[in-house]
PDB file of C-alpha atoms in Angstrom:
ATOM      1  CA  MET A1434     118.001  50.357  81.022  1.00 90.00           C
ATOM      2  CA  ALA A1435     118.823  52.902  83.955  1.00 93.00           C
ATOM      3  CA  LYS A1436     120.374  55.097  81.309  1.00 94.00           C
ATOM      4  CA  ALA A1437     117.595  54.802  79.134  1.00 93.00           C
ATOM      5  CA  MET A1438     115.221  54.940  81.951  1.00 95.00           C
ATOM      6  CA  GLU A1439     116.907  58.512  83.093  1.00 96.00           C
ATOM      7  CA  ASP A1440     116.645  59.947  79.811  1.00 96.00           C
ATOM      8  CA  GLY A1441     113.210  59.561  79.186  1.00 95.00           C
ATOM      9  CA  MET A1442     112.295  61.118  82.401  1.00 97.00           C
ATOM     10  CA  TYR A1443     114.543  64.445  81.539  1.00 97.00           C
ATOM     11  CA  ALA A1444     113.132  64.518  77.845  1.00 97.00           C
ATOM     12  CA  LYS A1445     109.376  64.184  80.032  1.00 96.00           C
ATOM     13  CA  ALA A1446     109.961  67.070  82.856  1.00 97.00           C
ATOM     14  CA  THR A1447     111.987  69.595  80.454  1.00 97.00           C
ATOM     15  CA  LYS A1448     108.828  70.000  78.352  1.00 97.00           C
ATOM     16  CA  PRO A1449     106.758  73.223  77.994  1.00 97.00           C
ATOM     17  CA  ILE A1450     104.025  73.338  81.003  1.00 97.00           C
ATOM     18  CA  GLY A1451     101.359  73.039  78.348  1.00 98.00           C
ATOM     19  CA  GLU A1452     102.574  70.225  76.501  1.00 98.00           C
ATOM     20  CA  LEU A1453     103.643  68.380  79.992  1.00 98.00           C
ATOM     21  CA  PHE A1454      99.962  69.435  81.253  1.00 98.00           C
ATOM     22  CA  TRP A1455      98.355  68.415  77.843  1.00 98.00           C
ATOM     23  CA  LEU A1456      99.795  64.680  77.651  1.00 98.00           C
ATOM     24  CA  ALA A1457      99.171  64.522  81.816  1.00 98.00           C
ATOM     25  CA  LEU A1458      95.140  64.690  80.702  1.00 98.00           C
ATOM     26  CA  THR A1459      95.363  61.924  78.569  1.00 98.00           C
ATOM     27  CA  GLY A1460      97.379  60.333  81.068  1.00 98.00           C
ATOM     28  CA  GLY A1461      94.337  60.762  83.612  1.00 98.00           C
ATOM     29  CA  ALA A1462      91.751  59.775  81.109  1.00 98.00           C
ATOM     30  CA  TYR A1463      93.389  56.313  79.886  1.00 98.00           C
ATOM     31  CA  ILE A1464      93.972  55.217  83.368  1.00 98.00           C
ATOM     32  CA  ALA A1465      90.639  56.163  83.903  1.00 98.00           C
ATOM     33  CA  LEU A1466      88.924  54.015  81.574  1.00 98.00           C
ATOM     34  CA  GLY A1467      90.716  51.171  82.690  1.00 98.00           C
ATOM     35  CA  PHE A1468      88.940  51.096  85.638  1.00 97.00           C
ATOM     36  CA  ILE A1469      85.777  51.558  83.700  1.00 98.00           C
ATOM     37  CA  PHE A1470      87.085  48.547  82.066  1.00 98.00           C
ATOM     38  CA  PHE A1471      87.505  46.930  85.584  1.00 97.00           C
ATOM     39  CA  VAL A1472      84.202  48.210  86.908  1.00 97.00           C
ATOM     40  CA  THR A1473      82.708  46.320  84.092  1.00 97.00           C
ATOM     41  CA  THR A1474      83.848  43.024  84.669  1.00 95.00           C
ATOM     42  CA  GLN A1475      83.144  43.022  88.581  1.00 94.00           C
ATOM     43  CA  GLN A1476      79.152  43.595  88.027  1.00 93.00           C
ATOM     44  CA  GLY A1477      77.660  40.337  90.454  1.00 83.00           C
ATOM     45  CA  VAL A1478      80.801  38.932  91.633  1.00 79.00           C
ATOM     46  CA  GLY A1479      79.848  37.303  94.752  1.00 69.00           C
ATOM     47  CA  PRO A1480      78.790  33.896  96.424  1.00 63.00           C
ATOM     48  CA  THR A1481      76.545  33.567  93.625  1.00 64.00           C
ATOM     49  CA  SER A1482      78.447  34.111  90.488  1.00 65.00           C
ATOM     50  CA  GLY A1483      79.766  30.806  90.469  1.00 72.00           C
ATOM     51  CA  LEU A1484      83.582  32.461  90.053  1.00 80.00           C
ATOM     52  CA  PRO A1485      86.474  32.377  92.821  1.00 89.00           C
ATOM     53  CA  ILE A1486      87.057  35.788  94.231  1.00 88.00           C
ATOM     54  CA  GLY A1487      90.507  35.548  93.392  1.00 92.00           C
ATOM     55  CA  VAL A1488      89.838  34.749  89.489  1.00 93.00           C
ATOM     56  CA  THR A1489      87.468  37.700  89.103  1.00 93.00           C
ATOM     57  CA  LYS A1490      90.287  40.022  90.813  1.00 94.00           C
ATOM     58  CA  LEU A1491      92.365  38.899  88.423  1.00 95.00           C
ATOM     59  CA  ILE A1492      90.248  39.475  85.141  1.00 96.00           C
ATOM     60  CA  GLY A1493      89.909  42.738  87.105  1.00 96.00           C
ATOM     61  CA  GLY A1494      93.657  43.235  86.968  1.00 97.00           C
ATOM     62  CA  LEU A1495      94.604  42.345  83.542  1.00 97.00           C
ATOM     63  CA  VAL A1496      91.185  44.465  81.979  1.00 97.00           C
ATOM     64  CA  PHE A1497      92.871  47.332  83.954  1.00 98.00           C
ATOM     65  CA  SER A1498      96.325  47.021  82.501  1.00 98.00           C
ATOM     66  CA  THR A1499      94.685  48.132  79.556  1.00 97.00           C
ATOM     67  CA  GLY A1500      95.072  51.713  80.496  1.00 98.00           C
ATOM     68  CA  LEU A1501      98.502  51.730  80.957  1.00 98.00           C
ATOM     69  CA  MET A1502      99.106  50.112  77.950  1.00 98.00           C
ATOM     70  CA  LEU A1503      97.414  53.444  76.869  1.00 98.00           C
ATOM     71  CA  VAL A1504      99.126  55.672  78.636  1.00 98.00           C
ATOM     72  CA  VAL A1505     102.721  53.959  77.852  1.00 97.00           C
ATOM     73  CA  MET A1506     101.694  53.213  73.681  1.00 96.00           C
ATOM     74  CA  SER A1507     100.068  57.175  73.416  1.00 97.00           C
ATOM     75  CA  GLY A1508     103.165  59.294  75.255  1.00 96.00           C
ATOM     76  CA  SER A1509     100.703  60.604  77.922  1.00 98.00           C
ATOM     77  CA  ASP A1510     102.070  61.399  81.057  1.00 98.00           C
ATOM     78  CA  LEU A1511     101.374  59.700  84.395  1.00 98.00           C
ATOM     79  CA  PHE A1512     101.718  60.966  87.546  1.00 98.00           C
ATOM     80  CA  THR A1513     102.934  57.847  89.537  1.00 98.00           C
ATOM     81  CA  GLY A1514     105.563  57.501  86.506  1.00 97.00           C
ATOM     82  CA  THR A1515     106.622  60.568  86.158  1.00 97.00           C
ATOM     83  CA  THR A1516     107.935  60.553  90.534  1.00 98.00           C
ATOM     84  CA  MET A1517     110.760  58.711  88.724  1.00 98.00           C
ATOM     85  CA  SER A1518     112.171  61.717  87.344  1.00 97.00           C
ATOM     86  CA  LEU A1519     114.106  61.922  90.419  1.00 98.00           C
ATOM     87  CA  MET A1520     116.750  59.656  88.203  1.00 97.00           C
ATOM     88  CA  PRO A1521     117.896  62.633  86.519  1.00 97.00           C
ATOM     89  CA  THR A1522     117.270  64.787  89.474  1.00 98.00           C
ATOM     90  CA  LEU A1523     119.612  62.802  91.671  1.00 97.00           C
ATOM     91  CA  SER A1524     122.314  62.907  88.372  1.00 96.00           C
ATOM     92  CA  LYS A1525     121.947  66.730  88.560  1.00 95.00           C
ATOM     93  CA  ARG A1526     120.771  66.889  85.123  1.00 96.00           C
ATOM     94  CA  LEU A1527     117.440  68.110  86.298  1.00 97.00           C
ATOM     95  CA  SER A1528     116.892  70.559  89.141  1.00 97.00           C
ATOM     96  CA  TRP A1529     114.825  70.181  92.326  1.00 98.00           C
ATOM     97  CA  GLY A1530     112.510  72.440  90.973  1.00 97.00           C
ATOM     98  CA  MET A1531     111.878  71.026  87.566  1.00 97.00           C
ATOM     99  CA  MET A1532     111.347  67.678  89.129  1.00 98.00           C
ATOM    100  CA  ALA A1533     108.416  69.197  91.575  1.00 98.00           C
ATOM    101  CA  ARG A1534     107.136  71.044  88.325  1.00 98.00           C
ATOM    102  CA  HIS A1535     106.993  68.155  86.717  1.00 98.00           C
ATOM    103  CA  TRP A1536     104.872  66.124  89.347  1.00 98.00           C
ATOM    104  CA  ALA A1537     102.913  69.058  90.060  1.00 98.00           C
ATOM    105  CA  VAL A1538     101.756  69.583  86.403  1.00 98.00           C
ATOM    106  CA  SER A1539     101.308  65.937  85.473  1.00 98.00           C
ATOM    107  CA  TYR A1540      99.009  65.610  89.129  1.00 98.00           C
ATOM    108  CA  ILE A1541      96.880  68.197  87.918  1.00 98.00           C
ATOM    109  CA  GLY A1542      96.487  67.071  84.484  1.00 98.00           C
ATOM    110  CA  ASN A1543      95.815  63.850  85.508  1.00 98.00           C
ATOM    111  CA  LEU A1544      92.923  65.213  87.881  1.00 98.00           C
ATOM    112  CA  VAL A1545      91.062  67.225  85.050  1.00 98.00           C
ATOM    113  CA  GLY A1546      91.388  64.290  82.998  1.00 98.00           C
ATOM    114  CA  ALA A1547      90.208  61.688  85.259  1.00 98.00           C
ATOM    115  CA  LEU A1548      86.943  64.611  86.227  1.00 98.00           C
ATOM    116  CA  ILE A1549      86.664  64.597  82.547  1.00 98.00           C
ATOM    117  CA  VAL A1550      85.995  61.157  82.110  1.00 98.00           C
ATOM    118  CA  VAL A1551      83.880  60.863  85.150  1.00 98.00           C
ATOM    119  CA  ALA A1552      81.573  63.517  83.760  1.00 98.00           C
ATOM    120  CA  ILE A1553      80.992  61.523  80.590  1.00 98.00           C
ATOM    121  CA  ILE A1554      80.389  58.856  82.252  1.00 98.00           C
ATOM    122  CA  ALA A1555      78.092  60.146  84.390  1.00 98.00           C
ATOM    123  CA  LEU A1556      76.341  61.661  81.193  1.00 98.00           C
ATOM    124  CA  ALA A1557      76.329  58.618  79.740  1.00 98.00           C
ATOM    125  CA  LYS A1558      73.970  57.064  82.554  1.00 97.00           C
ATOM    126  CA  THR A1559      76.506  54.659  82.621  1.00 98.00           C
ATOM    127  CA  PRO A1560      75.956  53.671  86.070  1.00 98.00           C
ATOM    128  CA  LEU A1561      72.520  52.930  85.716  1.00 97.00           C
ATOM    129  CA  SER A1562      73.528  50.330  83.490  1.00 96.00           C
ATOM    130  CA  ASN A1563      72.649  46.181  84.449  1.00 96.00           C
ATOM    131  CA  GLY A1564      69.838  47.667  87.404  1.00 96.00           C
ATOM    132  CA  GLY A1565      72.416  49.710  88.391  1.00 97.00           C
ATOM    133  CA  ALA A1566      74.953  46.697  88.992  1.00 97.00           C
ATOM    134  CA  TRP A1567      77.746  48.919  87.345  1.00 98.00           C
ATOM    135  CA  GLY A1568      77.016  51.867  90.131  1.00 98.00           C
ATOM    136  CA  LEU A1569      76.669  49.661  92.733  1.00 97.00           C
ATOM    137  CA  VAL A1570      80.445  47.979  91.842  1.00 97.00           C
ATOM    138  CA  VAL A1571      81.430  51.758  92.201  1.00 98.00           C
ATOM    139  CA  VAL A1572      79.882  53.017  95.328  1.00 98.00           C
ATOM    140  CA  ASN A1573      81.186  50.018  97.260  1.00 97.00           C
ATOM    141  CA  THR A1574      84.875  50.074  96.018  1.00 97.00           C
ATOM    142  CA  THR A1575      84.583  53.523  96.834  1.00 98.00           C
ATOM    143  CA  GLN A1576      83.658  53.092 100.601  1.00 97.00           C
ATOM    144  CA  GLY A1577      86.053  50.576 100.770  1.00 97.00           C
ATOM    145  CA  LYS A1578      88.922  52.920  99.807  1.00 98.00           C
ATOM    146  CA  LEU A1579      87.269  55.849 102.397  1.00 98.00           C
ATOM    147  CA  SER A1580      87.533  53.058 104.969  1.00 97.00           C
ATOM    148  CA  LEU A1581      91.111  52.580 104.986  1.00 98.00           C
ATOM    149  CA  GLY A1582      93.892  53.756 108.060  1.00 97.00           C
ATOM    150  CA  PHE A1583      95.991  56.798 106.734  1.00 98.00           C
ATOM    151  CA  VAL A1584      99.105  54.725 107.442  1.00 98.00           C
ATOM    152  CA  GLN A1585      97.486  51.294 105.584  1.00 98.00           C
ATOM    153  CA  ALA A1586      96.566  54.415 102.401  1.00 98.00           C
ATOM    154  CA  ILE A1587     100.315  54.948 102.010  1.00 98.00           C
ATOM    155  CA  ALA A1588     101.584  51.518 102.586  1.00 98.00           C
ATOM    156  CA  LEU A1589      98.654  50.578 100.131  1.00 98.00           C
ATOM    157  CA  GLY A1590     100.140  53.612  97.594  1.00 98.00           C
ATOM    158  CA  VAL A1591     103.600  52.127  98.293  1.00 98.00           C
ATOM    159  CA  MET A1592     103.332  48.776  96.527  1.00 98.00           C
ATOM    160  CA  ALA A1593     101.145  49.884  93.891  1.00 98.00           C
ATOM    161  CA  ASN A1594     103.653  52.451  92.592  1.00 98.00           C
ATOM    162  CA  LEU A1595     106.328  50.139  93.259  1.00 98.00           C
ATOM    163  CA  ALA A1596     104.805  48.059  90.788  1.00 98.00           C
ATOM    164  CA  VAL A1597     103.208  50.655  88.480  1.00 98.00           C
ATOM    165  CA  CYS A1598     106.743  51.753  87.882  1.00 98.00           C
ATOM    166  CA  LEU A1599     108.166  48.132  87.147  1.00 98.00           C
ATOM    167  CA  ALA A1600     105.700  47.704  84.670  1.00 97.00           C
ATOM    168  CA  VAL A1601     106.983  50.766  82.942  1.00 97.00           C
ATOM    169  CA  TRP A1602     110.436  49.851  83.435  1.00 96.00           C
ATOM    170  CA  MET A1603     109.152  47.123  81.587  1.00 95.00           C
ATOM    171  CA  ALA A1604     107.667  48.496  78.805  1.00 95.00           C
ATOM    172  CA  PHE A1605     110.930  50.338  78.150  1.00 90.00           C
ATOM    173  CA  ALA A1606     112.701  47.022  78.343  1.00 91.00           C
ATOM    174  CA  GLY A1607     110.263  46.453  75.281  1.00 92.00           C
ATOM    175  CA  ARG A1608     111.300  46.262  71.581  1.00 91.00           C
ATOM    176  CA  SER A1609     107.663  45.675  70.154  1.00 95.00           C
ATOM    177  CA  ALA A1610     104.003  46.668  71.125  1.00 95.00           C
ATOM    178  CA  THR A1611     103.706  43.343  72.211  1.00 95.00           C
ATOM    179  CA  ASP A1612     106.735  43.182  74.119  1.00 95.00           C
ATOM    180  CA  LYS A1613     105.605  46.488  76.272  1.00 96.00           C
ATOM    181  CA  MET A1614     102.199  45.341  76.501  1.00 96.00           C
ATOM    182  CA  LEU A1615     102.889  41.972  78.108  1.00 96.00           C
ATOM    183  CA  GLY A1616     105.689  43.732  80.115  1.00 96.00           C
ATOM    184  CA  ILE A1617     102.806  45.974  81.670  1.00 97.00           C
ATOM    185  CA  ALA A1618     100.116  43.272  81.966  1.00 97.00           C
ATOM    186  CA  GLY A1619     101.846  41.259  84.661  1.00 97.00           C
ATOM    187  CA  PRO A1620     102.364  43.621  87.104  1.00 97.00           C
ATOM    188  CA  ILE A1621      99.470  46.071  86.890  1.00 98.00           C
ATOM    189  CA  ALA A1622      97.241  42.688  87.297  1.00 97.00           C
ATOM    190  CA  PHE A1623      99.148  42.098  90.523  1.00 97.00           C
ATOM    191  CA  PHE A1624      98.574  45.400  91.960  1.00 97.00           C
ATOM    192  CA  VAL A1625      94.726  45.841  91.231  1.00 97.00           C
ATOM    193  CA  ALA A1626      94.003  42.192  92.177  1.00 96.00           C
ATOM    194  CA  THR A1627      95.851  42.677  95.928  1.00 97.00           C
ATOM    195  CA  GLY A1628      94.368  45.585  96.554  1.00 96.00           C
ATOM    196  CA  PHE A1629      96.484  47.874  96.079  1.00 98.00           C
ATOM    197  CA  GLU A1630      96.209  51.788  96.093  1.00 98.00           C
ATOM    198  CA  HIS A1631      97.149  54.150  93.196  1.00 98.00           C
ATOM    199  CA  SER A1632      96.136  58.653  93.013  1.00 98.00           C
ATOM    200  CA  VAL A1633      95.408  58.434  89.828  1.00 98.00           C
ATOM    201  CA  ALA A1634      92.765  55.626  89.165  1.00 98.00           C
ATOM    202  CA  ASN A1635      91.302  57.260  92.534  1.00 98.00           C
ATOM    203  CA  MET A1636      91.043  60.550  90.959  1.00 98.00           C
ATOM    204  CA  PHE A1637      88.299  58.810  88.626  1.00 98.00           C
ATOM    205  CA  MET A1638      86.604  55.898  91.560  1.00 98.00           C
ATOM    206  CA  LEU A1639      86.346  58.196  94.129  1.00 98.00           C
ATOM    207  CA  PRO A1640      84.831  61.450  92.361  1.00 98.00           C
ATOM    208  CA  MET A1641      82.372  58.890  90.737  1.00 98.00           C
ATOM    209  CA  GLY A1642      81.533  56.781  93.658  1.00 98.00           C
ATOM    210  CA  TRP A1643      80.374  60.515  95.177  1.00 98.00           C
ATOM    211  CA  VAL A1644      78.872  61.581  91.944  1.00 98.00           C
ATOM    212  CA  ILE A1645      76.570  58.144  91.710  1.00 98.00           C
ATOM    213  CA  THR A1646      76.313  58.716  95.306  1.00 97.00           C
ATOM    214  CA  HIS A1647      75.051  62.537  95.676  1.00 95.00           C
ATOM    215  CA  VAL A1648      73.649  63.072  92.035  1.00 96.00           C
ATOM    216  CA  PHE A1649      72.167  60.378  90.714  1.00 95.00           C
ATOM    217  CA  GLY A1650      69.296  60.010  93.142  1.00 88.00           C
ATOM    218  CA  ALA A1651      65.952  57.741  92.907  1.00 93.00           C
ATOM    219  CA  GLU A1652      66.893  56.685  89.756  1.00 94.00           C
ATOM    220  CA  PHE A1653      69.990  54.856  91.230  1.00 97.00           C
ATOM    221  CA  TRP A1654      68.939  53.933  94.546  1.00 97.00           C
ATOM    222  CA  GLY A1655      65.911  52.463  93.092  1.00 96.00           C
ATOM    223  CA  SER A1656      66.733  50.127  90.735  1.00 96.00           C
ATOM    224  CA  ASP A1657      67.303  46.445  90.842  1.00 96.00           C
ATOM    225  CA  ALA A1658      70.802  45.820  91.700  1.00 96.00           C
ATOM    226  CA  VAL A1659      70.621  48.179  94.353  1.00 96.00           C
ATOM    227  CA  GLN A1660      67.111  46.857  96.137  1.00 96.00           C
ATOM    228  CA  ALA A1661      68.882  42.955  96.024  1.00 94.00           C
ATOM    229  CA  ALA A1662      71.712  44.401  97.851  1.00 94.00           C
ATOM    230  CA  GLY A1663      70.040  46.148 100.129  1.00 95.00           C
ATOM    231  CA  VAL A1664      71.361  49.340 100.466  1.00 96.00           C
ATOM    232  CA  THR A1665      70.408  52.964 100.976  1.00 96.00           C
ATOM    233  CA  GLN A1666      72.353  55.724  99.942  1.00 96.00           C
ATOM    234  CA  ALA A1667      72.144  56.586 104.301  1.00 95.00           C
ATOM    235  CA  ASP A1668      75.154  54.142 104.335  1.00 96.00           C
ATOM    236  CA  PHE A1669      77.353  55.742 101.827  1.00 97.00           C
ATOM    237  CA  SER A1670      77.598  58.792 104.225  1.00 95.00           C
ATOM    238  CA  SER A1671      81.138  58.252 104.300  1.00 95.00           C
ATOM    239  CA  VAL A1672      81.388  59.435 100.310  1.00 97.00           C
ATOM    240  CA  THR A1673      82.229  62.797 100.748  1.00 97.00           C
ATOM    241  CA  ILE A1674      84.353  65.469  98.916  1.00 98.00           C
ATOM    242  CA  SER A1675      86.849  65.788 101.861  1.00 98.00           C
ATOM    243  CA  ASN A1676      86.898  61.882 102.811  1.00 98.00           C
ATOM    244  CA  ILE A1677      88.019  61.746  99.855  1.00 98.00           C
ATOM    245  CA  VAL A1678      90.820  64.025  99.547  1.00 98.00           C
ATOM    246  CA  LEU A1679      92.283  63.740 103.288  1.00 98.00           C
ATOM    247  CA  HIS A1680      91.624  59.881 103.756  1.00 97.00           C
ATOM    248  CA  ASN A1681      92.633  58.532 100.355  1.00 98.00           C
ATOM    249  CA  LEU A1682      94.085  60.991  97.730  1.00 98.00           C
ATOM    250  CA  LEU A1683      96.670  62.445  99.768  1.00 98.00           C
ATOM    251  CA  PRO A1684      98.102  59.095 102.009  1.00 98.00           C
ATOM    252  CA  VAL A1685      97.753  57.254  98.779  1.00 98.00           C
ATOM    253  CA  THR A1686     100.058  59.873  97.184  1.00 98.00           C
ATOM    254  CA  ILE A1687     102.303  60.428  99.603  1.00 98.00           C
ATOM    255  CA  GLY A1688     102.822  56.174  99.499  1.00 98.00           C
ATOM    256  CA  ASN A1689     102.957  56.500  95.473  1.00 98.00           C
ATOM    257  CA  ILE A1690     105.710  58.746  96.234  1.00 98.00           C
ATOM    258  CA  ILE A1691     107.672  56.778  97.845  1.00 98.00           C
ATOM    259  CA  GLY A1692     107.014  53.795  95.800  1.00 98.00           C
ATOM    260  CA  GLY A1693     108.066  55.365  92.750  1.00 98.00           C
ATOM    261  CA  ALA A1694     110.592  57.279  93.530  1.00 98.00           C
ATOM    262  CA  LEU A1695     112.276  55.791  95.834  1.00 98.00           C
ATOM    263  CA  PHE A1696     111.863  52.059  95.908  1.00 98.00           C
ATOM    264  CA  VAL A1697     112.474  52.188  92.037  1.00 98.00           C
ATOM    265  CA  GLY A1698     113.867  55.193  90.403  1.00 97.00           C
ATOM    266  CA  GLY A1699     116.016  56.179  93.435  1.00 97.00           C
ATOM    267  CA  TYR A1700     117.250  52.461  94.307  1.00 97.00           C
ATOM    268  CA  PHE A1701     118.274  51.577  90.638  1.00 97.00           C
ATOM    269  CA  TRP A1702     120.036  55.216  90.238  1.00 97.00           C
ATOM    270  CA  VAL A1703     121.989  53.754  93.292  1.00 96.00           C
ATOM    271  CA  ALA A1704     122.439  50.353  91.881  1.00 96.00           C
ATOM    272  CA  TYR A1705     123.320  51.542  88.265  1.00 95.00           C
ATOM    273  CA  ARG A1706     123.771  55.437  87.944  1.00 91.00           C
ATOM    274  CA  ARG A1707     125.627  56.154  90.706  1.00 91.00           C
ATOM    275  CA  LYS A1708     128.488  54.427  89.625  1.00 87.00           C
ATOM    276  CA  ALA A1709     128.794  55.084  85.959  1.00 87.00           C
ATOM    277  CA  LEU A1710     128.533  58.638  86.683  1.00 88.00           C
ATOM    278  CA  ALA A1711     132.118  58.488  88.702  1.00 82.00           C
ATOM    279  CA  GLU A1712     133.293  56.508  86.164  1.00 82.00           C
ATOM    280  CA  GLU A1713     132.279  58.929  83.367  1.00 81.00           C
ATOM    281  CA  ARG A1714     133.640  62.243  85.400  1.00 80.00           C
ATOM    282  CA  ALA A1715     136.529  60.286  86.075  1.00 80.00           C
ATOM    283  CA  ALA A1716     137.331  59.347  82.628  1.00 78.00           C
ATOM    284  CA  ALA A1717     135.982  63.085  81.502  1.00 77.00           C
ATOM    285  CA  GLN A1718     138.879  64.686  83.868  1.00 80.00           C
ATOM    286  CA  ALA A1719     141.816  61.629  82.346  1.00 80.00           C
ATOM    287  CA  ALA A1720     140.737  63.202  79.068  1.00 80.00           C
ATOM    288  CA  ALA A1721     140.981  66.830  79.682  1.00 78.00           C
ATOM    289  CA  ALA A1722     144.774  66.517  81.687  1.00 70.00           C
ATOM    290  CA  PRO A1723     146.732  65.989  78.894  1.00 70.00           C
ATOM    291  CA  ALA A1724     145.045  69.257  77.103  1.00 60.00           C
ATOM    292  CA  GLU A1725     145.065  71.272  79.965  1.00 62.00           C
ATOM    293  CA  LYS A1726     148.857  70.704  80.577  1.00 61.00           C
ATOM    294  CA  ALA A1727     149.446  71.516  76.587  1.00 60.00           C
ATOM    295  CA  ASP A1728     148.282  74.755  76.764  1.00 62.00           C
ATOM    296  CA  GLY A1729     151.164  75.512  79.162  1.00 59.00           C
ATOM    297  CA  VAL A1730     149.246  75.352  82.792  1.00 56.00           C
ATOM    298  CA  ASP A1731     148.553  72.278  84.993  1.00 55.00           C
ATOM    299  CA  ARG A1732     145.027  72.661  86.351  1.00 52.00           C
ATOM    300  CA  THR A1733     144.950  69.729  88.511  1.00 50.00           C
ATOM    301  CA  ASP A1734     145.433  71.142  91.517  1.00 51.00           C
ATOM    302  CA  GLY A1735     143.108  74.037  90.700  1.00 49.00           C
ATOM    303  CA  GLY A1736     145.167  76.293  88.158  1.00 48.00           C
ATOM    304  CA  SER A1737     147.564  78.179  90.986  1.00 47.00           C
ATOM    305  CA  HIS A1738     150.790  77.136  89.328  1.00 47.00           C
ATOM    306  CA  SER A1739     152.353  77.581  85.871  1.00 43.00           C
ATOM    307  CA  ALA A1740     153.942  74.157  84.434  1.00 41.00           C
ATOM    308  CA  ARG A1741     157.342  73.701  84.083  1.00 34.00           C
TER     309      ARG A1741
END
């Protein structure tokens, strides 16, 4: 599995930039679709909904996993998963520069893909559905994400991408579409239901919250659900572009890199690939030694003496 994951990450990281970006667009867009599904299931959640909060969060986490299922099954490129391209880099198959290129193109492509979905959902006026209940879930979620402390957001990001990369690992282990989807569902439901932070998911949710707060105007703030909640636009003054970038996306991205690159990719590289590579090199050297002696030169000490 470690070798298969390393090979997969190497294959993605060495694609031409245009192809990488193209696949990253759908990576960001499909995770956005998962978050849309999540928001839809969370409308009306509260003390009067009749469901325990844990159950509603579990439902939200399970439906959100649809996003990663679409990413994996379509072969799209997701920044949080690409952090595991550290594996072929540690094996010296991929340069640090190529790894950084992969991460950068994937991140930018995911952001553009997520923002395209934000624009489509805004044009569709989905936030106004059910008397504004859909949009209310988004702005409340956005405000909650922007209230996190910097270190807290990093820690939540670590846990989110630990789960996401383990879900990708489980998908690699699956032999059928059903195997892969079941492998993905558990870890993703775990991270979403618990409230961990995923940078690519937030590339949709936070800009969507900003658009609802600053663009929709009286049509949203005067809707039935918003009026019943007793909130106004002034209550969401923290939803600004600078807060989105500095107070969430930046620390969450740092945490995602730690959780995916170090705690999954790097961890299992040390557990499995480091020893295997050492054994492969030793075997290659042993196989090469007789051939080197046969041509009349002993190269075992650097080739400085002729064989006698």
